[in-house]
mmCIF file of C-alpha atoms in Angstrom:
data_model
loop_
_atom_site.group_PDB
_atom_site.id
_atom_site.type_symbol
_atom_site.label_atom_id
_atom_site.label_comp_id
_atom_site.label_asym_id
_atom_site.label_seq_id
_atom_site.Cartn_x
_atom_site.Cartn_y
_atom_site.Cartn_z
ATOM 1 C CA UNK A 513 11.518 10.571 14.350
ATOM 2 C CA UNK A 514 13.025 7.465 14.814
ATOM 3 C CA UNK A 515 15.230 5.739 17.904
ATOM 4 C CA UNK A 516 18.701 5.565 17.633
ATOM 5 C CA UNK A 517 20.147 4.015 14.908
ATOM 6 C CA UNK A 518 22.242 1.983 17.193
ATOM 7 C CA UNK A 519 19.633 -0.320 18.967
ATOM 8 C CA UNK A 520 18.861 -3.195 17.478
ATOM 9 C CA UNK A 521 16.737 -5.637 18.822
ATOM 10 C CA UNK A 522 15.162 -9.467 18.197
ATOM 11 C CA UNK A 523 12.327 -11.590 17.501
ATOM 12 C CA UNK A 524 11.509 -14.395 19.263
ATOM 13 C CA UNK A 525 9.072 -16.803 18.517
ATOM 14 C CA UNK A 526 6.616 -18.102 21.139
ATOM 15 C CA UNK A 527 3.504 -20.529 21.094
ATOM 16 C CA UNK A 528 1.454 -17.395 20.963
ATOM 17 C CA UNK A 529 3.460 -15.709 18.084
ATOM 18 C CA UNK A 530 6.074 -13.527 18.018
ATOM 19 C CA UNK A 531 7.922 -11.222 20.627
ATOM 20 C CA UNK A 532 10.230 -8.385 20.112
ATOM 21 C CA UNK A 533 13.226 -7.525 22.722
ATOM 22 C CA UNK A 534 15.069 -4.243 22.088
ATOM 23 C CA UNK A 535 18.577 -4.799 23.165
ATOM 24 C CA UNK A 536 22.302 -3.740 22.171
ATOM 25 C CA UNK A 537 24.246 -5.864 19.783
ATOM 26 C CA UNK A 538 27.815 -6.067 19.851
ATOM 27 C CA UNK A 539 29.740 -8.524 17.433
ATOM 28 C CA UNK A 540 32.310 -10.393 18.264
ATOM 29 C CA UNK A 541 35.019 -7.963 18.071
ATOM 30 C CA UNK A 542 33.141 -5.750 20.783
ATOM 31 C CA UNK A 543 31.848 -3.427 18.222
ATOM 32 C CA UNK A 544 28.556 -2.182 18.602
ATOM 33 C CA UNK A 545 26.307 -2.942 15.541
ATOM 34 C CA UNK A 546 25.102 -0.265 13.253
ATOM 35 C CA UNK A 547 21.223 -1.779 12.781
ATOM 36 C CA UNK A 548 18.845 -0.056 10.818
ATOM 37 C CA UNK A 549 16.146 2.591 13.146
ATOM 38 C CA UNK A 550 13.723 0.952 14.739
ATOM 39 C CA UNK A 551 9.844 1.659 15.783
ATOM 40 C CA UNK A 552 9.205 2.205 19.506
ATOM 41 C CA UNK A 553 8.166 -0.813 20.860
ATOM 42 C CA UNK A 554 4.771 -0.274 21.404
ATOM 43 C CA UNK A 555 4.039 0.718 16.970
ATOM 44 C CA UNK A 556 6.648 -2.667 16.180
ATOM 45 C CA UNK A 557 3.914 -4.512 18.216
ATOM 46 C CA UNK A 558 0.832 -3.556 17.103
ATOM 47 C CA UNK A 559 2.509 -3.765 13.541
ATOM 48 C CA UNK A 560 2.966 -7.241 14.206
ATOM 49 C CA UNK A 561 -0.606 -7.853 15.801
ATOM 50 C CA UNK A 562 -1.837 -6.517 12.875
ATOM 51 C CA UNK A 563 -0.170 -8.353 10.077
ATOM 52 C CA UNK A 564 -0.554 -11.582 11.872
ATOM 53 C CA UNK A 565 -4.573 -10.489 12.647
ATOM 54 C CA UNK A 566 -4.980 -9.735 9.047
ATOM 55 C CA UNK A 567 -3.090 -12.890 7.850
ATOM 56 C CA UNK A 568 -5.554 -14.876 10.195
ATOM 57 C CA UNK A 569 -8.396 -13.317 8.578
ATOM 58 C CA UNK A 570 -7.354 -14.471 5.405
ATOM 59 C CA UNK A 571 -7.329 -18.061 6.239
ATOM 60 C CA UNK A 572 -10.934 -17.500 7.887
ATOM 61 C CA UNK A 573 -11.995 -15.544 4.539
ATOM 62 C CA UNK A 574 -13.034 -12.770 6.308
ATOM 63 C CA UNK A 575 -12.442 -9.878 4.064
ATOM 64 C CA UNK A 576 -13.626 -11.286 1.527
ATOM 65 C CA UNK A 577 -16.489 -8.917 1.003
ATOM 66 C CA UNK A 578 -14.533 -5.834 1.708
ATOM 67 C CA UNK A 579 -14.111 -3.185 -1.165
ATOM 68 C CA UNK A 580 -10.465 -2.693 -1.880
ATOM 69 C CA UNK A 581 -9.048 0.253 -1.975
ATOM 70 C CA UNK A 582 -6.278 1.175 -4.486
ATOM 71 C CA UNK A 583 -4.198 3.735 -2.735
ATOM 72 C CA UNK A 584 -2.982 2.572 0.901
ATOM 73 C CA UNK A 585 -3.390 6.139 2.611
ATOM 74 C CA UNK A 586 -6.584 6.646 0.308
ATOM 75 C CA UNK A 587 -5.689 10.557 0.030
ATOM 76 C CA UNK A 588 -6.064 11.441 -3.387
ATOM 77 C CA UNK A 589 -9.272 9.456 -4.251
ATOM 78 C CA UNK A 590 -7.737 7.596 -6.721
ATOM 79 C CA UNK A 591 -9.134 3.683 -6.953
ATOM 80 C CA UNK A 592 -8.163 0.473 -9.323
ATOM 81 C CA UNK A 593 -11.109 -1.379 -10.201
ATOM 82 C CA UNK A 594 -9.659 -5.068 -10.470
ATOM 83 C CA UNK A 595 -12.707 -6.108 -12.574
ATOM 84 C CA UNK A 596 -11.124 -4.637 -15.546
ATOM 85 C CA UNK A 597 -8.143 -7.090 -14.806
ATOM 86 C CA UNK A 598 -10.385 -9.757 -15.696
ATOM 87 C CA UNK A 599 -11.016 -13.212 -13.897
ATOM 88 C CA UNK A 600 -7.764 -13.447 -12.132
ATOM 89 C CA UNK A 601 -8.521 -9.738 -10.392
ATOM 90 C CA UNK A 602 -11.297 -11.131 -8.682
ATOM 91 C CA UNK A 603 -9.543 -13.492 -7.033
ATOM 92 C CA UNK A 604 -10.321 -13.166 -3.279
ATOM 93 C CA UNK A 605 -7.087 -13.558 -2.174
ATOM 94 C CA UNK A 606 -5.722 -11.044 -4.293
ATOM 95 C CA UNK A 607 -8.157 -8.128 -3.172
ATOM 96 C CA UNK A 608 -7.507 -9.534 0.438
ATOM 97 C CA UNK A 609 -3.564 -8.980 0.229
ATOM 98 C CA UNK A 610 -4.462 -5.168 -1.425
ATOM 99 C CA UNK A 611 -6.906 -4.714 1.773
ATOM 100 C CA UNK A 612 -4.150 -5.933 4.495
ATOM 101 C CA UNK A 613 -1.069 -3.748 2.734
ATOM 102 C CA UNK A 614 -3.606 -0.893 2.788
ATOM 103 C CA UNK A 615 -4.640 -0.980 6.364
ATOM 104 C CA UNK A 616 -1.720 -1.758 8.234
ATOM 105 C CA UNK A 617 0.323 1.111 5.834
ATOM 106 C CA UNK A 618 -2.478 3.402 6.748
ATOM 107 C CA UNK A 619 -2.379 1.872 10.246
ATOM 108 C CA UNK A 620 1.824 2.802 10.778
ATOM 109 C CA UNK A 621 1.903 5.545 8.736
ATOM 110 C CA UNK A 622 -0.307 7.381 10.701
ATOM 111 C CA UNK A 623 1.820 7.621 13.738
ATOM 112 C CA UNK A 624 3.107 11.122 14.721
ATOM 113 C CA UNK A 625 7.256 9.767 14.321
ATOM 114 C CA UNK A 626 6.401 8.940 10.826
ATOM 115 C CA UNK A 627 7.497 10.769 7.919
ATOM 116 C CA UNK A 628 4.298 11.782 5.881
ATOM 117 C CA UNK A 629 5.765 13.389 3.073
ATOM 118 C CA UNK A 630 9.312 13.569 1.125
ATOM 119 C CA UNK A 631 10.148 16.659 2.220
ATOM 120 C CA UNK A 632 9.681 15.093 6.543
ATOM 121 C CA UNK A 633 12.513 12.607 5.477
ATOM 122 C CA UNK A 634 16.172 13.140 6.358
ATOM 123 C CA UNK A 635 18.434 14.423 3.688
ATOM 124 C CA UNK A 636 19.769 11.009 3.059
ATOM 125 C CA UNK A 637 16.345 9.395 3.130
ATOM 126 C CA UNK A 638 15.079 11.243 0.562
ATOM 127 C CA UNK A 639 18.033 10.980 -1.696
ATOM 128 C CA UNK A 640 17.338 7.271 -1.174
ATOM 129 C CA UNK A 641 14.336 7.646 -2.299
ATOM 130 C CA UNK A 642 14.278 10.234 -5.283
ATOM 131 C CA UNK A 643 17.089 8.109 -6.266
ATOM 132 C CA UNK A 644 15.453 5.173 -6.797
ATOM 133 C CA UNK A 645 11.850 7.111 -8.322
ATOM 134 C CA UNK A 646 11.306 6.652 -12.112
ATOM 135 C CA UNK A 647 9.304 9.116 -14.147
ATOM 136 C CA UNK A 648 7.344 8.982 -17.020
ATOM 137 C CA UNK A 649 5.574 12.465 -18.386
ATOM 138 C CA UNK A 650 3.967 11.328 -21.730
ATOM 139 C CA UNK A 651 1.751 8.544 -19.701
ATOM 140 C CA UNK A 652 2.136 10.477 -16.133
ATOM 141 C CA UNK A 653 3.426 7.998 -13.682
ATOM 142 C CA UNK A 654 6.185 7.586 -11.340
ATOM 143 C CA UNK A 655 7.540 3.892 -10.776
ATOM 144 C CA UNK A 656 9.914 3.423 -7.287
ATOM 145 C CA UNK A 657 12.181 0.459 -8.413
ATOM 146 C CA UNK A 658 13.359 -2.258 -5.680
ATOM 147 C CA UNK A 659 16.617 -4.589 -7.001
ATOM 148 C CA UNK A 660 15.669 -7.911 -7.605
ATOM 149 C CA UNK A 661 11.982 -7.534 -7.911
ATOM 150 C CA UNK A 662 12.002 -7.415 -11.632
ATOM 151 C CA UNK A 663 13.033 -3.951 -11.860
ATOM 152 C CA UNK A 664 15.255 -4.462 -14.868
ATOM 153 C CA UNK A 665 12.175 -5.766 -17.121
ATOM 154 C CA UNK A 666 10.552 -2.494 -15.971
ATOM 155 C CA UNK A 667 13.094 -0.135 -17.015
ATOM 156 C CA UNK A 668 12.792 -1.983 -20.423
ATOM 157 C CA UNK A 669 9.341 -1.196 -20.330
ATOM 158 C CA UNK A 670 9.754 2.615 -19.568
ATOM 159 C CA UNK A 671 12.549 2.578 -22.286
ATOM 160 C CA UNK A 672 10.125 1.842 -24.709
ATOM 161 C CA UNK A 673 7.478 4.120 -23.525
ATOM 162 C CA UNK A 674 9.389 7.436 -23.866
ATOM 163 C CA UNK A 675 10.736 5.857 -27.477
ATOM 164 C CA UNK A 676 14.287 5.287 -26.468
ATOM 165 C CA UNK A 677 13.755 1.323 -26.916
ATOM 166 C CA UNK A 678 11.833 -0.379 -29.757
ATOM 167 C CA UNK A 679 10.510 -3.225 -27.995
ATOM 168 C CA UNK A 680 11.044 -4.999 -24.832
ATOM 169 C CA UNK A 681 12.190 -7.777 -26.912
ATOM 170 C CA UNK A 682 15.280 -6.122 -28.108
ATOM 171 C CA UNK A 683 18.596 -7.934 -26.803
ATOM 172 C CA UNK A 684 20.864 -5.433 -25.906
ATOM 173 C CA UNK A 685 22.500 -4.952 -22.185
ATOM 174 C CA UNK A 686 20.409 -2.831 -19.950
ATOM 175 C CA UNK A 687 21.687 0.343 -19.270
ATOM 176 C CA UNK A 688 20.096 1.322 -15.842
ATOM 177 C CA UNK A 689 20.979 4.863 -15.785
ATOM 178 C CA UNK A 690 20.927 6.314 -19.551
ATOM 179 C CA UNK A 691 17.426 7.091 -21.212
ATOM 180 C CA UNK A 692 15.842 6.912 -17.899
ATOM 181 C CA UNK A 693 14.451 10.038 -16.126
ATOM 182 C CA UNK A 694 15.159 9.972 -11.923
ATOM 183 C CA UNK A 695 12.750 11.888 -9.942
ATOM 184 C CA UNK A 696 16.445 13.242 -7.927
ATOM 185 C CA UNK A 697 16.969 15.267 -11.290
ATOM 186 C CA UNK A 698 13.863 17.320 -11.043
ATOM 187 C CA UNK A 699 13.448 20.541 -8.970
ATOM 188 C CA UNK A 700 11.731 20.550 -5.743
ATOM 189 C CA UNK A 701 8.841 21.990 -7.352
ATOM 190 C CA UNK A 702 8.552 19.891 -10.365
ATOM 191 C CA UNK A 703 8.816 16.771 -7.401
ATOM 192 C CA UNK A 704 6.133 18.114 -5.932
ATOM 193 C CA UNK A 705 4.216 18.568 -8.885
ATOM 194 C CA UNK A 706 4.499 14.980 -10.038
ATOM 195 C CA UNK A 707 3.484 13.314 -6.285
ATOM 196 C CA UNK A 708 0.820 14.955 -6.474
ATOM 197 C CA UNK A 709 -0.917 14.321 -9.735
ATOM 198 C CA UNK A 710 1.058 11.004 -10.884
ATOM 199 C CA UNK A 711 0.073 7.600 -10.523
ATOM 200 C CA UNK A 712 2.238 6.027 -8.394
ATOM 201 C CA UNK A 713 3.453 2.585 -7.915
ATOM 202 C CA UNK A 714 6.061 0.096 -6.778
ATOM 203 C CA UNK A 715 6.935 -3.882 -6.494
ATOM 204 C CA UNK A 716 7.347 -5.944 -3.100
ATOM 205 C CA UNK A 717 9.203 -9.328 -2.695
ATOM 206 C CA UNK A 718 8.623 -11.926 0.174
ATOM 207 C CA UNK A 719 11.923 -10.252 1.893
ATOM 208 C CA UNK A 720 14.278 -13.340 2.781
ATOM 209 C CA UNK A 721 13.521 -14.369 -0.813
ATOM 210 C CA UNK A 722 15.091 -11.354 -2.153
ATOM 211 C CA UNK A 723 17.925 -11.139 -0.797
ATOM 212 C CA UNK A 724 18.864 -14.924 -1.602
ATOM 213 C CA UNK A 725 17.889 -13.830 -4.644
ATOM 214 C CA UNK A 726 20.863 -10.875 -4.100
ATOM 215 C CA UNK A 727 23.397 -13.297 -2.613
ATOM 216 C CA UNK A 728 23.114 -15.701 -5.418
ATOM 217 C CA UNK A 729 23.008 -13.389 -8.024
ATOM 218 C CA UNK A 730 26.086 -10.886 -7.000
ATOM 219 C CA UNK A 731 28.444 -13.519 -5.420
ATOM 220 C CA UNK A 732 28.176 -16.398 -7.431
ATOM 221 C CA UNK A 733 27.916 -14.179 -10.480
ATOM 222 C CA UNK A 734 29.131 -10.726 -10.639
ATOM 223 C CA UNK A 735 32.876 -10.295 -10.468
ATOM 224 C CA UNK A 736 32.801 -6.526 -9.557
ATOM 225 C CA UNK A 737 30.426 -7.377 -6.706
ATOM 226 C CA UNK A 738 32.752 -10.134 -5.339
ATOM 227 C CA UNK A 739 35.726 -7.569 -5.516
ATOM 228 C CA UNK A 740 34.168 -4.253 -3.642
ATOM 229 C CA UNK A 741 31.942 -6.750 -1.326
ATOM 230 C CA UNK A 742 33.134 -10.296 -1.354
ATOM 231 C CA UNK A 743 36.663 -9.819 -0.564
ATOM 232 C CA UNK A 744 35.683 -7.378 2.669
ATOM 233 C CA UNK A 745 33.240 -10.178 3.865
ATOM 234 C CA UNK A 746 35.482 -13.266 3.700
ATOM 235 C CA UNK A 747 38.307 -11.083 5.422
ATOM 236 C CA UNK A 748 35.910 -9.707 7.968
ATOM 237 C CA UNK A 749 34.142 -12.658 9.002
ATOM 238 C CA UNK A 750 36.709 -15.749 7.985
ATOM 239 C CA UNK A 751 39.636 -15.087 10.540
ATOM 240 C CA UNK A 752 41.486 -17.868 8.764
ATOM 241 C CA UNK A 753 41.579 -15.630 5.611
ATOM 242 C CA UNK A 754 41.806 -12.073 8.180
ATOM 243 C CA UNK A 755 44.965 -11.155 6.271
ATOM 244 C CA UNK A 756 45.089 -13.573 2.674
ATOM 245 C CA UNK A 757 46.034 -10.878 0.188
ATOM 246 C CA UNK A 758 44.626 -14.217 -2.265
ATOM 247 C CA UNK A 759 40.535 -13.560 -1.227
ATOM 248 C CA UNK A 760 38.826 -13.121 -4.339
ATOM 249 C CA UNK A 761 35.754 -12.556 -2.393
ATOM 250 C CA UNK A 762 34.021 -15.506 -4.961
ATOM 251 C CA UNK A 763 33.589 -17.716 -1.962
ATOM 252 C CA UNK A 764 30.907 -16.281 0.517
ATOM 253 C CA UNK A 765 28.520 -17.824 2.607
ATOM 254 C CA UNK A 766 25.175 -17.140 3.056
ATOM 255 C CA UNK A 767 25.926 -17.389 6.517
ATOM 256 C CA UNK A 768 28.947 -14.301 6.142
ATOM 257 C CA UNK A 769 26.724 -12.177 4.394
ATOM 258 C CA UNK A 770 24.194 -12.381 7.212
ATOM 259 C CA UNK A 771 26.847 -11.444 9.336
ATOM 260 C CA UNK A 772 27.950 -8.581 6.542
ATOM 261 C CA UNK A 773 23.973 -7.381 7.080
ATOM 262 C CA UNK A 774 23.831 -7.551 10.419
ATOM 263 C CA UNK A 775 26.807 -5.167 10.999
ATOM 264 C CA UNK A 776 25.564 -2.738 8.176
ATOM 265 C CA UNK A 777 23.175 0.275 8.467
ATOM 266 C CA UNK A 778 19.777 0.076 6.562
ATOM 267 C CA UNK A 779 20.600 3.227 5.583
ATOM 268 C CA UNK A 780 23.417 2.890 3.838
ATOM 269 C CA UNK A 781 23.457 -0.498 2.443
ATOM 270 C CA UNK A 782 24.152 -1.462 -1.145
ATOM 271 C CA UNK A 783 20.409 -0.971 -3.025
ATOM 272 C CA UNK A 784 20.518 -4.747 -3.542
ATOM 273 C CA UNK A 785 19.865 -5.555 -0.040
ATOM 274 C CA UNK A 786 18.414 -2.141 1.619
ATOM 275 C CA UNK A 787 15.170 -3.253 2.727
ATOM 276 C CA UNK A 788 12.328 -2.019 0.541
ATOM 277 C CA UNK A 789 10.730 0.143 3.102
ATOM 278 C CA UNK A 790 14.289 2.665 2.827
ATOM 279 C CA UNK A 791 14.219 2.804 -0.847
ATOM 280 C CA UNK A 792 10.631 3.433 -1.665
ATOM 281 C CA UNK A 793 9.569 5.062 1.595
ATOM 282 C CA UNK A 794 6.114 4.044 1.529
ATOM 283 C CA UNK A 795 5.007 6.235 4.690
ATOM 284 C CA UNK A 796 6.593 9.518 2.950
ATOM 285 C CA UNK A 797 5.212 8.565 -0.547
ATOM 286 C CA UNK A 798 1.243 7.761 -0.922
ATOM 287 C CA UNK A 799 1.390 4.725 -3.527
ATOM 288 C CA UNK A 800 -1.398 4.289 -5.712
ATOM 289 C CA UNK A 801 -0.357 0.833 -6.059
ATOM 290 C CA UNK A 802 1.463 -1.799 -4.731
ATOM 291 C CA UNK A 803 2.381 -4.891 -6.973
ATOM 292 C CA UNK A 804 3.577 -8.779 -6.208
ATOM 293 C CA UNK A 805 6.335 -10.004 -7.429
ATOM 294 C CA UNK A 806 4.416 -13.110 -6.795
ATOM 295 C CA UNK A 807 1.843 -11.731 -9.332
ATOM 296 C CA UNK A 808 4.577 -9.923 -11.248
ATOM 297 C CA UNK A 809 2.996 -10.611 -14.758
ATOM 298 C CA UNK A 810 -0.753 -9.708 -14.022
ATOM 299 C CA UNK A 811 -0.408 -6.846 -11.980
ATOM 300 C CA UNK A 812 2.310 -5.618 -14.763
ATOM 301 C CA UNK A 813 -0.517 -6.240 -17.196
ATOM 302 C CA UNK A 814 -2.741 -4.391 -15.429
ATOM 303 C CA UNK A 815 -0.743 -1.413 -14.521
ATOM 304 C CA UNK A 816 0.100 -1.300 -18.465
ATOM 305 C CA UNK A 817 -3.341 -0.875 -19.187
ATOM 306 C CA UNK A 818 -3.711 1.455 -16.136
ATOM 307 C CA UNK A 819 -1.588 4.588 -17.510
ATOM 308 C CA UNK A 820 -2.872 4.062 -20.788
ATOM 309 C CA UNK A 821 0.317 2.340 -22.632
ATOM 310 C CA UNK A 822 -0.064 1.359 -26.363
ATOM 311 C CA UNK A 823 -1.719 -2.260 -26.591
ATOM 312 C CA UNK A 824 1.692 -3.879 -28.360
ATOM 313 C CA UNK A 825 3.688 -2.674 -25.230
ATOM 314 C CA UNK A 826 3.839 -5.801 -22.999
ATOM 315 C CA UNK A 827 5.906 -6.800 -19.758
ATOM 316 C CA UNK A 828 9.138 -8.969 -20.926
ATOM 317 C CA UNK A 829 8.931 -12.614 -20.331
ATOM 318 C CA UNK A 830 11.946 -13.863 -17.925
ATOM 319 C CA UNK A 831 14.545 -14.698 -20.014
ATOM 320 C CA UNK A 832 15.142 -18.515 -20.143
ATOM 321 C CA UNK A 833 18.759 -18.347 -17.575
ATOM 322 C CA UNK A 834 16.756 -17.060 -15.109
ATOM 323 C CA UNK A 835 17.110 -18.947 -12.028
ATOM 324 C CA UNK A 836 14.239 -18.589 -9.771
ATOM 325 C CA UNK A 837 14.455 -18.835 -6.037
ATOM 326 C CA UNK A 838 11.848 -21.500 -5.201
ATOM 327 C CA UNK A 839 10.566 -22.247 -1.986
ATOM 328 C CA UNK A 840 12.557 -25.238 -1.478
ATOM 329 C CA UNK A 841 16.087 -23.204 -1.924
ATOM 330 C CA UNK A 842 15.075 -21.071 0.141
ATOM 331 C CA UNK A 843 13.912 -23.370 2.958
ATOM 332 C CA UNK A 844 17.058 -24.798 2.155
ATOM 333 C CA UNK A 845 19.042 -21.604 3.218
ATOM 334 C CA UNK A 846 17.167 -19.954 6.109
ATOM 335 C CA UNK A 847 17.204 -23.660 7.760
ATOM 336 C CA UNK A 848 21.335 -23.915 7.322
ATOM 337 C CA UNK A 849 21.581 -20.496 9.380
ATOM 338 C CA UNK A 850 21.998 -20.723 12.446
ATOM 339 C CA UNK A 851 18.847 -19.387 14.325
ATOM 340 C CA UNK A 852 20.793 -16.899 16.138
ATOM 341 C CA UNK A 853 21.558 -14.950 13.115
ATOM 342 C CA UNK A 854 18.268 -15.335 11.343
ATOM 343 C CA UNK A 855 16.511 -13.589 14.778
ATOM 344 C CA UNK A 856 18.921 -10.946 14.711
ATOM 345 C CA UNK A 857 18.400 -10.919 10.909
ATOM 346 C CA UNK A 858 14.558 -10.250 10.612
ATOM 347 C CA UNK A 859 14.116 -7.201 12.644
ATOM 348 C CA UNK A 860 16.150 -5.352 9.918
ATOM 349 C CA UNK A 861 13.741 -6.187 7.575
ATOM 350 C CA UNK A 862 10.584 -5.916 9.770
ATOM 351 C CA UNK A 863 8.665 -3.332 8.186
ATOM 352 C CA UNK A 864 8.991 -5.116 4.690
ATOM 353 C CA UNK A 865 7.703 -8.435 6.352
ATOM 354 C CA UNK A 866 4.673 -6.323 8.088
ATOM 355 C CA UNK A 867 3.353 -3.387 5.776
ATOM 356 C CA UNK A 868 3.548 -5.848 2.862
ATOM 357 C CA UNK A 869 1.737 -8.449 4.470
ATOM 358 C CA UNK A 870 4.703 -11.632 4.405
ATOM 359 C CA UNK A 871 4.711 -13.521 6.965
ATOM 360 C CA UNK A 872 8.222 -13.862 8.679
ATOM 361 C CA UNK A 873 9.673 -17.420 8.067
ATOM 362 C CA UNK A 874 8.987 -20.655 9.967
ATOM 363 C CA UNK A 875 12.593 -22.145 10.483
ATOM 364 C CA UNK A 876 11.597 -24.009 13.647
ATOM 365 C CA UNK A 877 13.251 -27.345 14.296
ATOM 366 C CA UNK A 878 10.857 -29.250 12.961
ATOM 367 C CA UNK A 879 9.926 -27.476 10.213
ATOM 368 C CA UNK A 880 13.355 -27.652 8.991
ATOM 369 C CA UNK A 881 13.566 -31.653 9.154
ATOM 370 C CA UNK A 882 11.306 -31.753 5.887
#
């Protein structure tokens, strides 16, 4: 069970780390912001000592004789042996990152106002989630897919496991919904059936990253998305435009759709920019494992190999209009916000930064003049 919907509350940044207030935001208008639920105080803290303990331990190379676990609530005894990934699987850091997402999702999951299985989560939680569940029989896996962490190269990959693509290769517009099989169109027992003897796995994104990614991607490109969303923003948040029947929506700030976030329920936002821990619910659903888009290519490789795919099925290269979001764009972005916004901001996305092990952003003043 989880607080209200309608607190919302901040981080602040100290010389000792961070520190979360609860409060009640209202906008400008005297509305009351719809944030996402929130942990009691005392879990949001300790999820926050952990990560940042964990992070610490990285940099002192700590863990780096601990055995990693593949699945985070280690329930099923399922393991991954990153030897057979080769030399880049041994890579400290890599088994480090595995260990910290493992411990600190065991670590919040097991608290009593947790949901610990589908069937705990609230009707619309678990349509979320079932929603966003891929499923393949023939190699017995299910895949949760996040927006803008590579998802559409994996759906070409799936296409071409179950036959309905040739190759990955093949330059056709994806379809998202046709030839794919959704965990939502199952019965409850043939869900149940699958969680339980499936491998399961999903893809994480350093969170700010992502949705840049998101703004870039549906306002600057996507007409549709600058009609249903744009328009609303720039009329919402722009009072010189409050009542232009001329807003093509083609025009948003990053700034405006911060302020579009802020005002919008984690429940019920656009897939694009729900946090990851709403879609993929990783507290109701024990993932077997847990890939980087940072390492997108070898843990694809891997998890190819994994559920025994045919050797000539491979993970798509990006395609060559791809624009990455590199670390200087974004430093560029989350440095133009104002800081007010970006605190507000974060604790939205708070369990993506903490059970995937990203560290929340350094946009002090300082920082920024580089």
């Amino acid at each position: 069970m989880m607080l209200p919907r309608r607190q919302d509350y901040g981080v602040k940044r100290t010389g000792g780390g961070s520190v979360i207030n609860f409060r009640t935001t209202v906008n400008s208008s005297g509305a009351i912001r719809r944030g996402s639920a929130v942990l009691p105080s005392v879990l949001t803290f300790l999820v926050i000592v952990a990560s940042g303990g964990l992070l610490l331990m990285i940099e002192k190379g700590m863990l780096s004789s601990m055995e990693t676990p593949l699945n985070p609530r280690g329930n099923n005894g399922k393991r991954v042996d990153f030897r057979k990934l080769g030399p880049a699987a041994e890579d400290v850091d890599s088994q480090i990152l595995q260990e910290i997402r493992n411990r600190t999702i065991r670590t919040v999951c097991s608290q009593k106002n947790m949901p610990h299985s589908v069937w705990s989560l609230s009707p619309l939680q678990r349509k979320t989630l079932l929603q966003h569940v891929l499923v393949n029989d023939r190699y017995h896996f299910l895949y949760c897919y996040v927006p803008k962490v590579a998802c559409s190269n994996w759906k070409r990959v799936l296409k071409v496991l179950n036959g309905a693509l040739e190759s990955v290769d093949v330059n056709i517009k994806m379809d998202h919904r046709n030839d794919l099989l959704f965990l939502s169109s199952l019965k409850p027992e043939e869900i149940r059936y699958r969680l339980k003897h499936y491998f399961k796995f999903m893809f994480v994104r350093e969170p700010m990253e992502r949705l840049l990614s998101a703004y870039r991607n549906k306002f600057g490109e996507i007409e549709s998305y600058q009609k249903k969303y744009g328009v609303e923003i720039v009329t919402r948040y722009r009072k010189s435009r409050a009542k232009d029947a001329s807003v093509k929506g083609d025009d948003v700030t990053f700034a405006e759709f911060v302020r579009y976030l802020l005002d919008e329920d984690a429940e019920r936002m656009n897939e694009h920019w729900m946090p990851v821990y709403n879609l993929c619910q990783p507290c109701a659903v024990s993932y077997d494992f847990i890939g980087s888009y940072e390492h997108l290519e070898r843990d694809s490789d891997f998890l190819l190999q994994h559920v025994g795919a045919p050797p000539h099925v491979r993970f798509p290269e990006r395609q060559t209009w791809y624009k990455p979001v590199t670390a200087e764009t974004l430093h560029y972005y989350l440095c133009g916000l104002p800081q007010k916004l970006l605190r507000e901001l974060l604790p939205k996305y708070i369990l993506d930064f903490s059970l995937f092990a990203y560290p929340l952003p350094n946009t002090t003043t300082e920082h920024c003049r580089h």
